[in-house]
């Protein structure tokens, strides 16, 4: 009922840009941006600059007709300024939320990224249905996952795990002295085992000279010619 009441209040604003949506927490920024994209509202994702609704000198000054916040505690600055200029406030509220200056409270778990994303998705779908952009007879083609915030580190870990699983069966068996295509480096052949016994008679082998050619020992009684 609160969700339908909030959707009716949003649809009552003629210019969608006069609806300001605020999400200060990290897991609320994605849902706020997606809601603003599909409903053509004006988003304030991230830090809310003080004086946005009250200080006419600054460039970011806005005069919305309706304010929607993701948390009454984190978005307290926006609620206070809306009170000064008499702007109605719709807020996502938990059991311990401060309901002062809140006109319509939508109950949900404001400390969960899944709960916040789901409520923003429900509210966006209901607003589009009331405006006639989306039919009630067919399902909305936008997945709720687009409204749910995901940690960038968690995404990188999942991508790395998927890449490792996909390339695990593609690792080639590198033979001795071959080339590892995955690593891009060559592998050296194993060294000979010099501790193994050598077959044959070393005495029957020639002695290598300085030039690398073997020289045969002279036979018994033979004389060698003196060098010229």
PDB file of C-alpha atoms in Angstrom, residues 36-223:
ATOM      1  CA  UNK A  36      16.228   8.143 -12.577  1.00  0.00           C
ATOM      2  CA  UNK A  37      17.083   6.653 -15.965  1.00  0.00           C
ATOM      3  CA  UNK A  38      13.749   4.890 -16.467  1.00  0.00           C
ATOM      4  CA  UNK A  39      11.478   7.487 -14.822  1.00  0.00           C
ATOM      5  CA  UNK A  40      13.403  10.578 -16.024  1.00  0.00           C
ATOM      6  CA  UNK A  41      13.840  11.826 -12.446  1.00  0.00           C
ATOM      7  CA  UNK A  42      16.804  13.907 -11.248  1.00  0.00           C
ATOM      8  CA  UNK A  43      19.365  11.803  -9.336  1.00  0.00           C
ATOM      9  CA  UNK A  44      21.701  12.712  -6.489  1.00  0.00           C
ATOM     10  CA  UNK A  45      23.941   9.644  -6.303  1.00  0.00           C
ATOM     11  CA  UNK A  46      26.727   9.745  -3.749  1.00  0.00           C
ATOM     12  CA  UNK A  47      27.458  12.719  -1.525  1.00  0.00           C
ATOM     13  CA  UNK A  48      24.639  15.262  -1.244  1.00  0.00           C
ATOM     14  CA  UNK A  49      26.051  18.786  -1.388  1.00  0.00           C
ATOM     15  CA  UNK A  50      24.695  20.948   1.462  1.00  0.00           C
ATOM     16  CA  UNK A  51      22.667  23.893   0.198  1.00  0.00           C
ATOM     17  CA  UNK A  52      21.428  22.166  -2.955  1.00  0.00           C
ATOM     18  CA  UNK A  53      17.816  23.032  -2.086  1.00  0.00           C
ATOM     19  CA  UNK A  54      18.422  26.230  -0.080  1.00  0.00           C
ATOM     20  CA  UNK A  55      21.458  28.062  -1.485  1.00  0.00           C
ATOM     21  CA  UNK A  56      20.526  29.767  -4.750  1.00  0.00           C
ATOM     22  CA  UNK A  57      24.079  30.945  -5.408  1.00  0.00           C
ATOM     23  CA  UNK A  58      25.636  27.561  -6.079  1.00  0.00           C
ATOM     24  CA  UNK A  59      25.451  25.941  -9.518  1.00  0.00           C
ATOM     25  CA  UNK A  60      23.884  22.728  -8.222  1.00  0.00           C
ATOM     26  CA  UNK A  61      20.837  24.530  -6.846  1.00  0.00           C
ATOM     27  CA  UNK A  62      17.575  22.681  -7.502  1.00  0.00           C
ATOM     28  CA  UNK A  63      13.916  23.332  -6.677  1.00  0.00           C
ATOM     29  CA  UNK A  64      12.242  19.909  -6.812  1.00  0.00           C
ATOM     30  CA  UNK A  65       8.602  19.346  -6.015  1.00  0.00           C
ATOM     31  CA  UNK A  66       9.145  15.879  -4.521  1.00  0.00           C
ATOM     32  CA  UNK A  67      12.070  14.215  -2.755  1.00  0.00           C
ATOM     33  CA  UNK A  68      12.751  10.471  -2.498  1.00  0.00           C
ATOM     34  CA  UNK A  69      15.568   9.250  -0.215  1.00  0.00           C
ATOM     35  CA  UNK A  70      17.045   5.790   0.306  1.00  0.00           C
ATOM     36  CA  UNK A  71      17.755   6.135   4.046  1.00  0.00           C
ATOM     37  CA  UNK A  72      16.568   8.663   6.599  1.00  0.00           C
ATOM     38  CA  UNK A  73      19.861   8.557   8.512  1.00  0.00           C
ATOM     39  CA  UNK A  74      22.346   8.734   5.643  1.00  0.00           C
ATOM     40  CA  UNK A  75      20.231  11.245   3.687  1.00  0.00           C
ATOM     41  CA  UNK A  76      19.370  13.432   6.679  1.00  0.00           C
ATOM     42  CA  UNK A  77      20.881  16.553   5.059  1.00  0.00           C
ATOM     43  CA  UNK A  78      18.525  16.309   2.090  1.00  0.00           C
ATOM     44  CA  UNK A  79      15.524  15.797   4.384  1.00  0.00           C
ATOM     45  CA  UNK A  80      16.448  18.819   6.496  1.00  0.00           C
ATOM     46  CA  UNK A  81      16.742  21.083   3.466  1.00  0.00           C
ATOM     47  CA  UNK A  82      13.464  19.744   2.075  1.00  0.00           C
ATOM     48  CA  UNK A  83      11.836  20.715   5.360  1.00  0.00           C
ATOM     49  CA  UNK A  84      13.135  24.273   5.039  1.00  0.00           C
ATOM     50  CA  UNK A  85      11.584  24.768   1.592  1.00  0.00           C
ATOM     51  CA  UNK A  86       8.438  22.677   2.202  1.00  0.00           C
ATOM     52  CA  UNK A  87       9.178  19.739  -0.150  1.00  0.00           C
ATOM     53  CA  UNK A  88       7.258  16.466   0.424  1.00  0.00           C
ATOM     54  CA  UNK A  89       9.529  13.521   1.300  1.00  0.00           C
ATOM     55  CA  UNK A  90       9.214   9.838   0.433  1.00  0.00           C
ATOM     56  CA  UNK A  91      11.710   7.656   2.300  1.00  0.00           C
ATOM     57  CA  UNK A  92      12.735   4.022   2.508  1.00  0.00           C
ATOM     58  CA  UNK A  93      12.559   3.293   6.230  1.00  0.00           C
ATOM     59  CA  UNK A  94      13.771   0.535   8.533  1.00  0.00           C
ATOM     60  CA  UNK A  95      12.557  -0.306  12.046  1.00  0.00           C
ATOM     61  CA  UNK A  96      14.995   2.190  13.607  1.00  0.00           C
ATOM     62  CA  UNK A  97      14.568   5.000  11.065  1.00  0.00           C
ATOM     63  CA  UNK A  98      13.714   8.530  12.111  1.00  0.00           C
ATOM     64  CA  UNK A  99      10.315   9.394  10.597  1.00  0.00           C
ATOM     65  CA  UNK A 100      10.405  13.088  11.361  1.00  0.00           C
ATOM     66  CA  UNK A 101       9.657  15.220   8.275  1.00  0.00           C
ATOM     67  CA  UNK A 102       8.862  12.067   6.257  1.00  0.00           C
ATOM     68  CA  UNK A 103       5.468  12.146   4.510  1.00  0.00           C
ATOM     69  CA  UNK A 104       5.410   8.629   3.029  1.00  0.00           C
ATOM     70  CA  UNK A 105       7.491   5.831   4.559  1.00  0.00           C
ATOM     71  CA  UNK A 106       8.156   2.657   2.541  1.00  0.00           C
ATOM     72  CA  UNK A 107       9.179  -0.155   4.915  1.00  0.00           C
ATOM     73  CA  UNK A 108      12.238  -2.200   3.896  1.00  0.00           C
ATOM     74  CA  UNK A 109      15.657  -3.280   5.099  1.00  0.00           C
ATOM     75  CA  UNK A 110      17.762  -0.214   4.341  1.00  0.00           C
ATOM     76  CA  UNK A 111      20.988  -1.989   5.366  1.00  0.00           C
ATOM     77  CA  UNK A 112      20.741  -4.609   2.626  1.00  0.00           C
ATOM     78  CA  UNK A 113      21.744  -3.916  -0.971  1.00  0.00           C
ATOM     79  CA  UNK A 114      19.288  -6.554  -2.220  1.00  0.00           C
ATOM     80  CA  UNK A 115      16.335  -5.084  -0.309  1.00  0.00           C
ATOM     81  CA  UNK A 116      17.063  -1.501  -1.376  1.00  0.00           C
ATOM     82  CA  UNK A 117      17.536  -2.494  -5.016  1.00  0.00           C
ATOM     83  CA  UNK A 118      14.338  -4.552  -5.031  1.00  0.00           C
ATOM     84  CA  UNK A 119      12.220  -1.746  -3.543  1.00  0.00           C
ATOM     85  CA  UNK A 120      13.542   0.779  -6.072  1.00  0.00           C
ATOM     86  CA  UNK A 121      12.803  -1.707  -8.864  1.00  0.00           C
ATOM     87  CA  UNK A 122       9.223  -2.237  -7.608  1.00  0.00           C
ATOM     88  CA  UNK A 123       8.681   1.512  -7.287  1.00  0.00           C
ATOM     89  CA  UNK A 124      10.057   2.187 -10.765  1.00  0.00           C
ATOM     90  CA  UNK A 125       7.903  -0.508 -12.336  1.00  0.00           C
ATOM     91  CA  UNK A 126       4.764   0.771 -10.610  1.00  0.00           C
ATOM     92  CA  UNK A 127       5.448   4.361 -11.697  1.00  0.00           C
ATOM     93  CA  UNK A 128       5.901   3.265 -15.316  1.00  0.00           C
ATOM     94  CA  UNK A 129       2.697   1.219 -15.165  1.00  0.00           C
ATOM     95  CA  UNK A 130       0.719   4.168 -13.800  1.00  0.00           C
ATOM     96  CA  UNK A 131       2.106   6.415 -16.519  1.00  0.00           C
ATOM     97  CA  UNK A 132       1.153   3.873 -19.158  1.00  0.00           C
ATOM     98  CA  UNK A 133       4.717   3.219 -20.328  1.00  0.00           C
ATOM     99  CA  UNK A 134       4.606  -0.431 -19.245  1.00  0.00           C
ATOM    100  CA  UNK A 135       1.575  -2.699 -19.583  1.00  0.00           C
ATOM    101  CA  UNK A 136       0.334  -4.620 -16.550  1.00  0.00           C
ATOM    102  CA  UNK A 137      -0.456  -7.610 -18.759  1.00  0.00           C
ATOM    103  CA  UNK A 138       3.187  -8.222 -19.662  1.00  0.00           C
ATOM    104  CA  UNK A 139       6.272  -8.592 -17.518  1.00  0.00           C
ATOM    105  CA  UNK A 140       8.743  -5.708 -17.377  1.00  0.00           C
ATOM    106  CA  UNK A 141      11.782  -6.597 -19.475  1.00  0.00           C
ATOM    107  CA  UNK A 142      14.239  -4.911 -17.060  1.00  0.00           C
ATOM    108  CA  UNK A 143      15.835  -7.339 -14.636  1.00  0.00           C
ATOM    109  CA  UNK A 144      15.974  -6.504 -10.959  1.00  0.00           C
ATOM    110  CA  UNK A 145      19.697  -7.314 -10.966  1.00  0.00           C
ATOM    111  CA  UNK A 146      20.353  -3.980 -12.682  1.00  0.00           C
ATOM    112  CA  UNK A 147      19.155  -2.151  -9.566  1.00  0.00           C
ATOM    113  CA  UNK A 148      21.249  -4.179  -7.101  1.00  0.00           C
ATOM    114  CA  UNK A 149      24.684  -2.863  -6.214  1.00  0.00           C
ATOM    115  CA  UNK A 150      27.667  -5.194  -6.558  1.00  0.00           C
ATOM    116  CA  UNK A 151      31.106  -4.744  -5.050  1.00  0.00           C
ATOM    117  CA  UNK A 152      33.769  -4.217  -7.778  1.00  0.00           C
ATOM    118  CA  UNK A 153      36.214  -6.496  -5.915  1.00  0.00           C
ATOM    119  CA  UNK A 154      33.638  -9.268  -5.849  1.00  0.00           C
ATOM    120  CA  UNK A 155      33.070  -8.885  -9.602  1.00  0.00           C
ATOM    121  CA  UNK A 156      36.819  -9.093 -10.290  1.00  0.00           C
ATOM    122  CA  UNK A 157      37.141 -12.234  -8.176  1.00  0.00           C
ATOM    123  CA  UNK A 158      34.265 -13.901 -10.016  1.00  0.00           C
ATOM    124  CA  UNK A 159      35.741 -12.974 -13.406  1.00  0.00           C
ATOM    125  CA  UNK A 160      39.155 -14.316 -12.398  1.00  0.00           C
ATOM    126  CA  UNK A 161      37.626 -17.578 -11.154  1.00  0.00           C
ATOM    127  CA  UNK A 162      35.605 -17.971 -14.357  1.00  0.00           C
ATOM    128  CA  UNK A 163      38.694 -17.313 -16.500  1.00  0.00           C
ATOM    129  CA  UNK A 164      40.740 -19.844 -14.547  1.00  0.00           C
ATOM    130  CA  UNK A 165      38.011 -22.470 -14.908  1.00  0.00           C
ATOM    131  CA  UNK A 166      37.674 -21.814 -18.637  1.00  0.00           C
ATOM    132  CA  UNK A 167      41.414 -22.109 -19.336  1.00  0.00           C
ATOM    133  CA  UNK A 168      42.125 -25.030 -17.007  1.00  0.00           C
ATOM    134  CA  UNK A 169      41.548 -27.682 -19.712  1.00  0.00           C
ATOM    135  CA  UNK A 170      43.468 -25.650 -22.302  1.00  0.00           C
ATOM    136  CA  UNK A 171      46.847 -25.885 -20.550  1.00  0.00           C
ATOM    137  CA  UNK A 172      49.196 -27.775 -22.935  1.00  0.00           C
ATOM    138  CA  UNK A 173      51.401 -30.552 -21.687  1.00  0.00           C
ATOM    139  CA  UNK A 174      54.882 -29.115 -22.026  1.00  0.00           C
ATOM    140  CA  UNK A 175      57.465 -31.675 -23.040  1.00  0.00           C
ATOM    141  CA  UNK A 176      61.131 -31.545 -22.147  1.00  0.00           C
ATOM    142  CA  UNK A 177      62.857 -28.890 -24.190  1.00  0.00           C
ATOM    143  CA  UNK A 178      59.554 -27.739 -25.697  1.00  0.00           C
ATOM    144  CA  UNK A 179      57.791 -24.395 -25.788  1.00  0.00           C
ATOM    145  CA  UNK A 180      55.077 -23.387 -23.358  1.00  0.00           C
ATOM    146  CA  UNK A 181      52.511 -21.464 -25.443  1.00  0.00           C
ATOM    147  CA  UNK A 182      50.455 -20.377 -22.429  1.00  0.00           C
ATOM    148  CA  UNK A 183      53.421 -19.006 -20.507  1.00  0.00           C
ATOM    149  CA  UNK A 184      55.228 -17.766 -23.626  1.00  0.00           C
ATOM    150  CA  UNK A 185      58.620 -19.136 -22.545  1.00  0.00           C
ATOM    151  CA  UNK A 186      60.732 -22.081 -23.532  1.00  0.00           C
ATOM    152  CA  UNK A 187      61.514 -24.951 -21.188  1.00  0.00           C
ATOM    153  CA  UNK A 188      65.041 -26.365 -21.008  1.00  0.00           C
ATOM    154  CA  UNK A 189      65.752 -30.053 -21.407  1.00  0.00           C
ATOM    155  CA  UNK A 190      66.780 -31.937 -18.253  1.00  0.00           C
ATOM    156  CA  UNK A 191      70.507 -32.144 -17.583  1.00  0.00           C
ATOM    157  CA  UNK A 192      72.448 -35.409 -17.924  1.00  0.00           C
ATOM    158  CA  UNK A 193      73.034 -37.469 -14.827  1.00  0.00           C
ATOM    159  CA  UNK A 194      76.853 -37.338 -14.341  1.00  0.00           C
ATOM    160  CA  UNK A 195      76.698 -39.578 -11.291  1.00  0.00           C
ATOM    161  CA  UNK A 196      75.666 -42.614 -13.376  1.00  0.00           C
ATOM    162  CA  UNK A 197      78.454 -45.108 -14.241  1.00  0.00           C
ATOM    163  CA  UNK A 198      79.897 -44.823 -17.767  1.00  0.00           C
ATOM    164  CA  UNK A 199      80.028 -47.948 -19.905  1.00  0.00           C
ATOM    165  CA  UNK A 200      83.208 -48.721 -21.832  1.00  0.00           C
ATOM    166  CA  UNK A 201      86.982 -48.410 -21.307  1.00  0.00           C
ATOM    167  CA  UNK A 202      88.253 -44.866 -20.915  1.00  0.00           C
ATOM    168  CA  UNK A 203      91.750 -46.104 -21.795  1.00  0.00           C
ATOM    169  CA  UNK A 204      90.687 -47.058 -25.303  1.00  0.00           C
ATOM    170  CA  UNK A 205      89.462 -43.565 -26.036  1.00  0.00           C
ATOM    171  CA  UNK A 206      91.693 -40.929 -27.526  1.00  0.00           C
ATOM    172  CA  UNK A 207      92.948 -37.936 -25.641  1.00  0.00           C
ATOM    173  CA  UNK A 208      91.623 -34.606 -26.920  1.00  0.00           C
ATOM    174  CA  UNK A 209      94.216 -32.083 -27.817  1.00  0.00           C
ATOM    175  CA  UNK A 210      94.068 -28.357 -27.756  1.00  0.00           C
ATOM    176  CA  UNK A 211      92.423 -28.158 -31.170  1.00  0.00           C
ATOM    177  CA  UNK A 212      89.675 -30.602 -30.240  1.00  0.00           C
ATOM    178  CA  UNK A 213      90.870 -33.533 -32.413  1.00  0.00           C
ATOM    179  CA  UNK A 214      91.676 -36.846 -30.715  1.00  0.00           C
ATOM    180  CA  UNK A 215      95.303 -37.977 -30.723  1.00  0.00           C
ATOM    181  CA  UNK A 216      96.200 -41.676 -30.507  1.00  0.00           C
ATOM    182  CA  UNK A 217      98.976 -42.716 -28.110  1.00  0.00           C
ATOM    183  CA  UNK A 218     102.165 -44.046 -29.952  1.00  0.00           C
ATOM    184  CA  UNK A 219     102.730 -47.793 -29.993  1.00  0.00           C
ATOM    185  CA  UNK A 220     105.499 -49.401 -27.946  1.00  0.00           C
ATOM    186  CA  UNK A 221     108.979 -49.048 -29.519  1.00  0.00           C
ATOM    187  CA  UNK A 222     107.919 -46.417 -31.988  1.00  0.00           C
ATOM    188  CA  UNK A 223     109.829 -43.173 -32.267  1.00  0.00           C
TER     189      UNK A 223
END
